[in-house]
Coordinates of C-alpha atoms in Angstrom, one line a residue:
Chain A
M1 CA -9.8 -21.5 16.4
S2 CA -10.6 -20.8 19.9
T3 CA -13.2 -18.3 20.9
C4 CA -10.8 -16.0 22.8
T5 CA -8.6 -15.0 19.9
D6 CA -9.3 -12.3 17.3
L7 CA -10.8 -9.8 19.6
S8 CA -8.0 -7.3 20.1
T9 CA -8.4 -5.3 17.0
S10 CA -11.0 -5.5 14.2
T11 CA -11.1 -4.4 10.7
H12 CA -14.1 -2.2 9.9
A13 CA -15.9 -2.6 6.7
A14 CA -13.9 -0.3 4.4
P15 CA -15.9 1.8 2.0
A16 CA -15.3 1.2 -1.6
R17 CA -13.5 4.5 -2.1
Q18 CA -10.8 3.4 0.2
A19 CA -8.0 1.4 -1.3
Q20 CA -6.3 0.4 2.0
Q21 CA -7.9 -1.6 4.7
F22 CA -7.2 -0.4 8.2
L23 CA -7.5 -1.9 11.6
R24 CA -9.8 -0.1 14.0
P25 CA -8.0 0.4 17.3
R26 CA -9.8 0.0 20.5
A27 CA -10.7 3.2 22.3
N28 CA -11.9 4.4 25.7
I29 CA -13.5 7.8 26.2
V30 CA -13.7 9.5 29.5
S31 CA -15.9 12.6 30.0
N32 CA -15.1 15.2 32.7
E33 CA -15.8 18.8 33.4
Q34 CA -12.8 19.9 31.3
G35 CA -13.7 17.9 28.3
Y36 CA -12.9 14.4 27.1
V37 CA -9.9 12.1 27.3
L38 CA -9.6 9.6 24.6
T39 CA -7.2 6.6 24.9
L40 CA -6.4 4.2 22.1
D41 CA -4.4 1.0 21.9
L42 CA -1.9 1.3 19.1
P43 CA 0.8 -1.3 19.7
G44 CA 3.8 -1.2 17.5
V45 CA 3.2 2.4 16.3
K46 CA 6.1 4.9 16.7
R47 CA 5.5 8.5 17.3
S48 CA 6.9 9.4 13.9
D49 CA 4.4 7.0 12.2
L50 CA 1.3 8.5 13.9
E51 CA -0.8 11.1 12.3
L52 CA -3.6 13.1 13.9
S53 CA -5.7 15.5 12.0
F54 CA -8.7 17.6 12.7
E55 CA -11.0 18.8 9.9
N56 CA -14.7 19.6 9.7
G57 CA -15.4 18.5 13.3
E58 CA -13.7 15.1 12.7
L59 CA -10.6 13.9 14.5
M60 CA -8.8 11.3 12.4
I61 CA -6.1 9.1 13.8
V62 CA -3.8 7.1 11.6
G63 CA -1.0 4.9 13.0
R64 CA 1.3 3.1 10.6
R65 CA 3.4 0.1 11.5
P66 CA 6.2 -1.6 9.6
A67 CA 5.2 -4.8 7.9
P68 CA 6.6 -7.9 9.7
A69 CA 9.7 -9.5 8.4
N70 CA 9.0 -12.5 6.3
E71 CA 12.1 -14.7 6.9
A72 CA 10.6 -16.7 9.7
T73 CA 7.8 -19.3 9.5
V74 CA 4.7 -18.1 11.3
L75 CA 3.5 -20.9 13.6
H76 CA 0.7 -19.0 15.2
R77 CA -0.7 -15.6 14.7
E78 CA -3.3 -13.7 16.7
S79 CA -2.3 -10.1 16.0
R80 CA -3.6 -8.3 12.9
V81 CA -1.2 -7.0 10.3
G82 CA -1.8 -3.5 9.1
D83 CA -2.1 0.1 9.9
Y84 CA -4.6 1.6 12.3
R85 CA -7.2 4.2 11.5
R86 CA -10.2 5.6 13.3
V87 CA -12.3 8.7 13.0
F88 CA -14.1 10.4 15.8
E89 CA -16.8 13.0 15.3
L90 CA -16.3 15.7 17.8
D91 CA -18.9 17.8 19.5
A92 CA -18.9 21.5 18.7
S93 CA -18.1 22.3 22.3
I94 CA -14.6 21.1 21.9
D95 CA -11.9 23.6 21.4
A96 CA -10.0 22.2 18.5
T97 CA -7.0 24.5 18.9
A98 CA -6.4 23.1 22.4
I99 CA -6.3 19.4 21.5
S100 CA -3.2 17.6 22.7
A101 CA -1.9 14.1 22.4
S102 CA 0.8 11.8 23.7
L103 CA 1.9 8.3 22.8
E104 CA 3.5 6.1 25.3
D105 CA 4.1 2.3 25.2
G106 CA 1.7 1.9 22.4
V107 CA -1.2 3.8 24.0
L108 CA -2.3 7.1 22.5
T109 CA -3.9 9.6 24.9
V110 CA -5.8 12.6 23.3
T111 CA -7.1 15.4 25.5
L112 CA -10.0 17.2 24.1
P113 CA -10.8 20.3 26.2
K114 CA -14.1 22.0 26.0
A115 CA -14.1 25.6 24.9
E116 CA -14.4 28.0 27.8
R117 CA -17.9 28.9 26.9
A118 CA -19.1 25.3 27.0
K119 CA -17.7 24.6 30.5
P120 CA -20.2 24.5 33.3
R121 CA -20.2 27.7 35.2
K122 CA -21.3 28.5 38.7
I123 CA -23.4 31.6 38.9
E124 CA -23.0 33.7 42.0
I125 CA -26.2 35.0 43.5
V126 CA -25.5 38.6 44.2
A127 CA -28.6 39.6 45.9
Chain B
M1 CA 4.5 -26.2 18.6
N2 CA 1.7 -25.7 20.9
L3 CA 0.2 -22.5 22.2
I4 CA -2.1 -23.0 25.1
R5 CA -5.0 -20.7 24.8
C6 CA -6.0 -18.0 27.1
Q7 CA -6.8 -18.7 30.7
F8 CA -9.3 -15.9 31.1
P9 CA -11.9 -16.3 28.4
T10 CA -13.9 -13.2 27.7
A11 CA -17.6 -13.0 28.3
A12 CA -18.5 -10.3 25.8
V13 CA -17.6 -12.1 22.6
P14 CA -20.8 -11.7 20.6
F15 CA -20.8 -8.0 21.0
A16 CA -17.3 -7.5 19.7
R17 CA -18.2 -8.8 16.3
F18 CA -21.3 -6.5 16.1
Q19 CA -19.3 -3.5 16.9
T20 CA -16.9 -4.0 14.1
V21 CA -19.6 -3.5 11.5
A22 CA -21.5 -1.0 13.4
D23 CA -19.7 2.2 12.9
E24 CA -16.7 3.5 11.1
M25 CA -17.2 6.9 12.6
T26 CA -17.3 7.1 16.3
R27 CA -19.4 9.8 17.8
L28 CA -18.3 11.0 21.1
F29 CA -21.8 11.3 22.4
D30 CA -23.5 8.3 21.0
F31 CA -24.8 5.8 23.4
P32 CA -22.6 2.8 22.5
F33 CA -25.5 0.8 21.3
F34 CA -23.4 -1.9 19.7
G35 CA -20.6 -1.7 22.2
R36 CA -20.5 -2.8 25.8
L37 CA -22.2 -0.8 28.5
P38 CA -19.8 1.9 29.5
G39 CA -19.5 0.6 33.0
A40 CA -19.0 -3.0 32.2
P41 CA -15.4 -4.2 32.6
V42 CA -13.8 -5.5 29.5
S43 CA -11.5 -8.5 30.0
W44 CA -8.3 -8.7 28.0
T45 CA -6.6 -11.2 25.9
P46 CA -3.4 -9.8 24.4
A47 CA -2.6 -11.0 20.9
F48 CA 0.4 -13.4 20.7
D49 CA 2.3 -14.4 17.6
L50 CA 4.8 -17.3 17.3
A51 CA 7.3 -17.7 14.6
E52 CA 10.4 -19.8 13.9
D53 CA 13.4 -19.8 11.7
Q54 CA 16.4 -22.2 11.7
D55 CA 18.1 -20.3 14.5
A56 CA 15.4 -19.2 16.9
V57 CA 11.8 -19.2 18.0
T58 CA 10.3 -15.7 18.3
V59 CA 7.3 -14.8 20.4
R60 CA 5.7 -11.4 19.8
A61 CA 3.0 -10.0 22.1
E62 CA 1.0 -6.8 21.8
L63 CA 0.9 -5.4 25.3
P64 CA 0.0 -1.7 24.9
G65 CA 0.1 0.4 28.1
L66 CA 2.2 -2.0 30.1
K67 CA 5.6 -1.1 31.5
K68 CA 8.6 -3.4 31.3
D69 CA 8.4 -4.3 34.9
Q70 CA 4.8 -5.3 34.7
I71 CA 5.6 -8.3 32.4
Q72 CA 7.0 -11.6 33.8
I73 CA 8.6 -14.1 31.5
N74 CA 9.3 -17.6 32.8
L75 CA 10.9 -20.5 31.0
Q76 CA 10.7 -23.8 32.7
D77 CA 11.6 -27.0 30.9
D78 CA 9.8 -26.7 27.6
T79 CA 7.1 -24.3 28.8
L80 CA 7.3 -20.6 28.3
T81 CA 4.9 -18.6 30.5
I82 CA 4.3 -14.9 30.1
T83 CA 2.1 -13.1 32.7
G84 CA 1.3 -9.5 33.4
E85 CA -1.3 -7.1 34.3
R86 CA -2.7 -4.0 32.7
K87 CA -4.0 -1.9 35.5
F88 CA -7.3 0.0 35.0
E89 CA -6.5 3.6 35.4
G90 CA -9.9 5.0 34.9
E91 CA -11.5 4.0 38.2
G92 CA -14.3 6.4 39.3
Q93 CA -14.2 8.3 36.0
N94 CA -17.1 8.7 33.7
H95 CA -16.6 6.4 30.8
I96 CA -18.7 7.1 27.8
R97 CA -17.0 4.4 25.8
R98 CA -15.0 1.5 27.0
E99 CA -13.5 -1.0 24.6
R100 CA -10.0 -1.5 25.9
G101 CA -9.6 -4.4 28.2
F102 CA -7.7 -4.4 31.5
G103 CA -6.6 -7.0 34.0
R104 CA -4.3 -9.9 34.3
F105 CA -3.3 -12.2 31.5
E106 CA -1.3 -15.4 31.5
R107 CA -0.2 -17.3 28.4
S108 CA 1.7 -20.5 28.2
I109 CA 3.5 -21.8 25.2
R110 CA 4.9 -25.3 24.9
L111 CA 8.1 -25.3 22.9
N112 CA 8.9 -28.4 21.0
T113 CA 12.4 -27.2 20.3
P114 CA 15.2 -27.2 22.9
I115 CA 16.1 -23.7 23.7
D116 CA 19.5 -22.2 24.6
E117 CA 18.2 -20.4 27.7
T118 CA 21.2 -18.3 28.3
G119 CA 20.9 -16.7 24.9
A120 CA 17.2 -15.7 25.3
K121 CA 16.6 -12.0 24.7
A122 CA 13.5 -9.9 25.4
T123 CA 12.7 -6.4 24.2
F124 CA 9.7 -4.2 24.9
E125 CA 9.1 -1.3 22.6
D126 CA 6.0 0.7 21.7
G127 CA 3.8 -1.7 23.6
V128 CA 5.1 -4.8 21.8
L129 CA 7.1 -7.5 23.5
T130 CA 9.5 -9.4 21.4
L131 CA 11.1 -12.5 22.8
V132 CA 13.9 -14.3 20.8
L133 CA 14.7 -17.8 22.0
P134 CA 17.7 -19.2 20.2
K135 CA 17.5 -22.9 19.5
A136 CA 19.9 -25.1 21.3
P137 CA 22.8 -26.3 19.1
E138 CA 21.3 -29.8 18.9
A139 CA 18.1 -28.5 17.5
K140 CA 19.6 -26.6 14.7
P141 CA 19.9 -28.2 11.3
R142 CA 23.4 -29.4 10.6
Q143 CA 25.1 -29.6 7.3
I144 CA 27.4 -32.6 6.9
A145 CA 30.3 -32.1 4.7
I146 CA 31.2 -34.9 2.4
S147 CA 34.8 -35.9 3.1

């Protein structure tokens, strides 16, 4: 095997309690004044097969993909077969009710706005 | 069938392995100790699969975030070349985690089977490119009837 394969996605060590092994999608996180923007590569996942949930300060993302058809003979494979899952622990400053997400061309974008009270505020000097 | 490996090898290979075992849970605020430095560019090698049945050769590539018109597919003689570029959209932004790769990629596949070029079909859906290349009639198995 060459050194440049096998990097795109990686299976994390699944805890024993978990029956299914998931792939861990790659993510970028950008921080700005409004909050955070999370982007994840989820190639092959349709909107209907994507689940986002938020509980106890944890954002969980699960993306399911259909199993590949078996009729053909695989000559070469670099992609990983399986569903995606990743959990993010969110800071308390994030307003969970205002989280929004969109999925386009296999990329999930999650916007995590900070609660109003957590945003930086400019204080006017009155006197 | 021969798949010529990536033309842009990645530099950060040792770290990728580390990160897989490092954390199941990703904290938004952690310094990405096992990851790459937030500012360091991550090069990109999309995953390619190649399969074959008696009628066609199928190439599948995971290209999340690309648009149809950012992918070029070229078939010349027995060599299929797929090129494209995933543009980095986060320039100037404050990245606290950066795992996704960006940039140009180019993959070449040498096909050992003659292809019926006019019947080639490419689709791009949910960030996955699927290219079906029907085999030329002379490459298909033929059954000979006993007269």
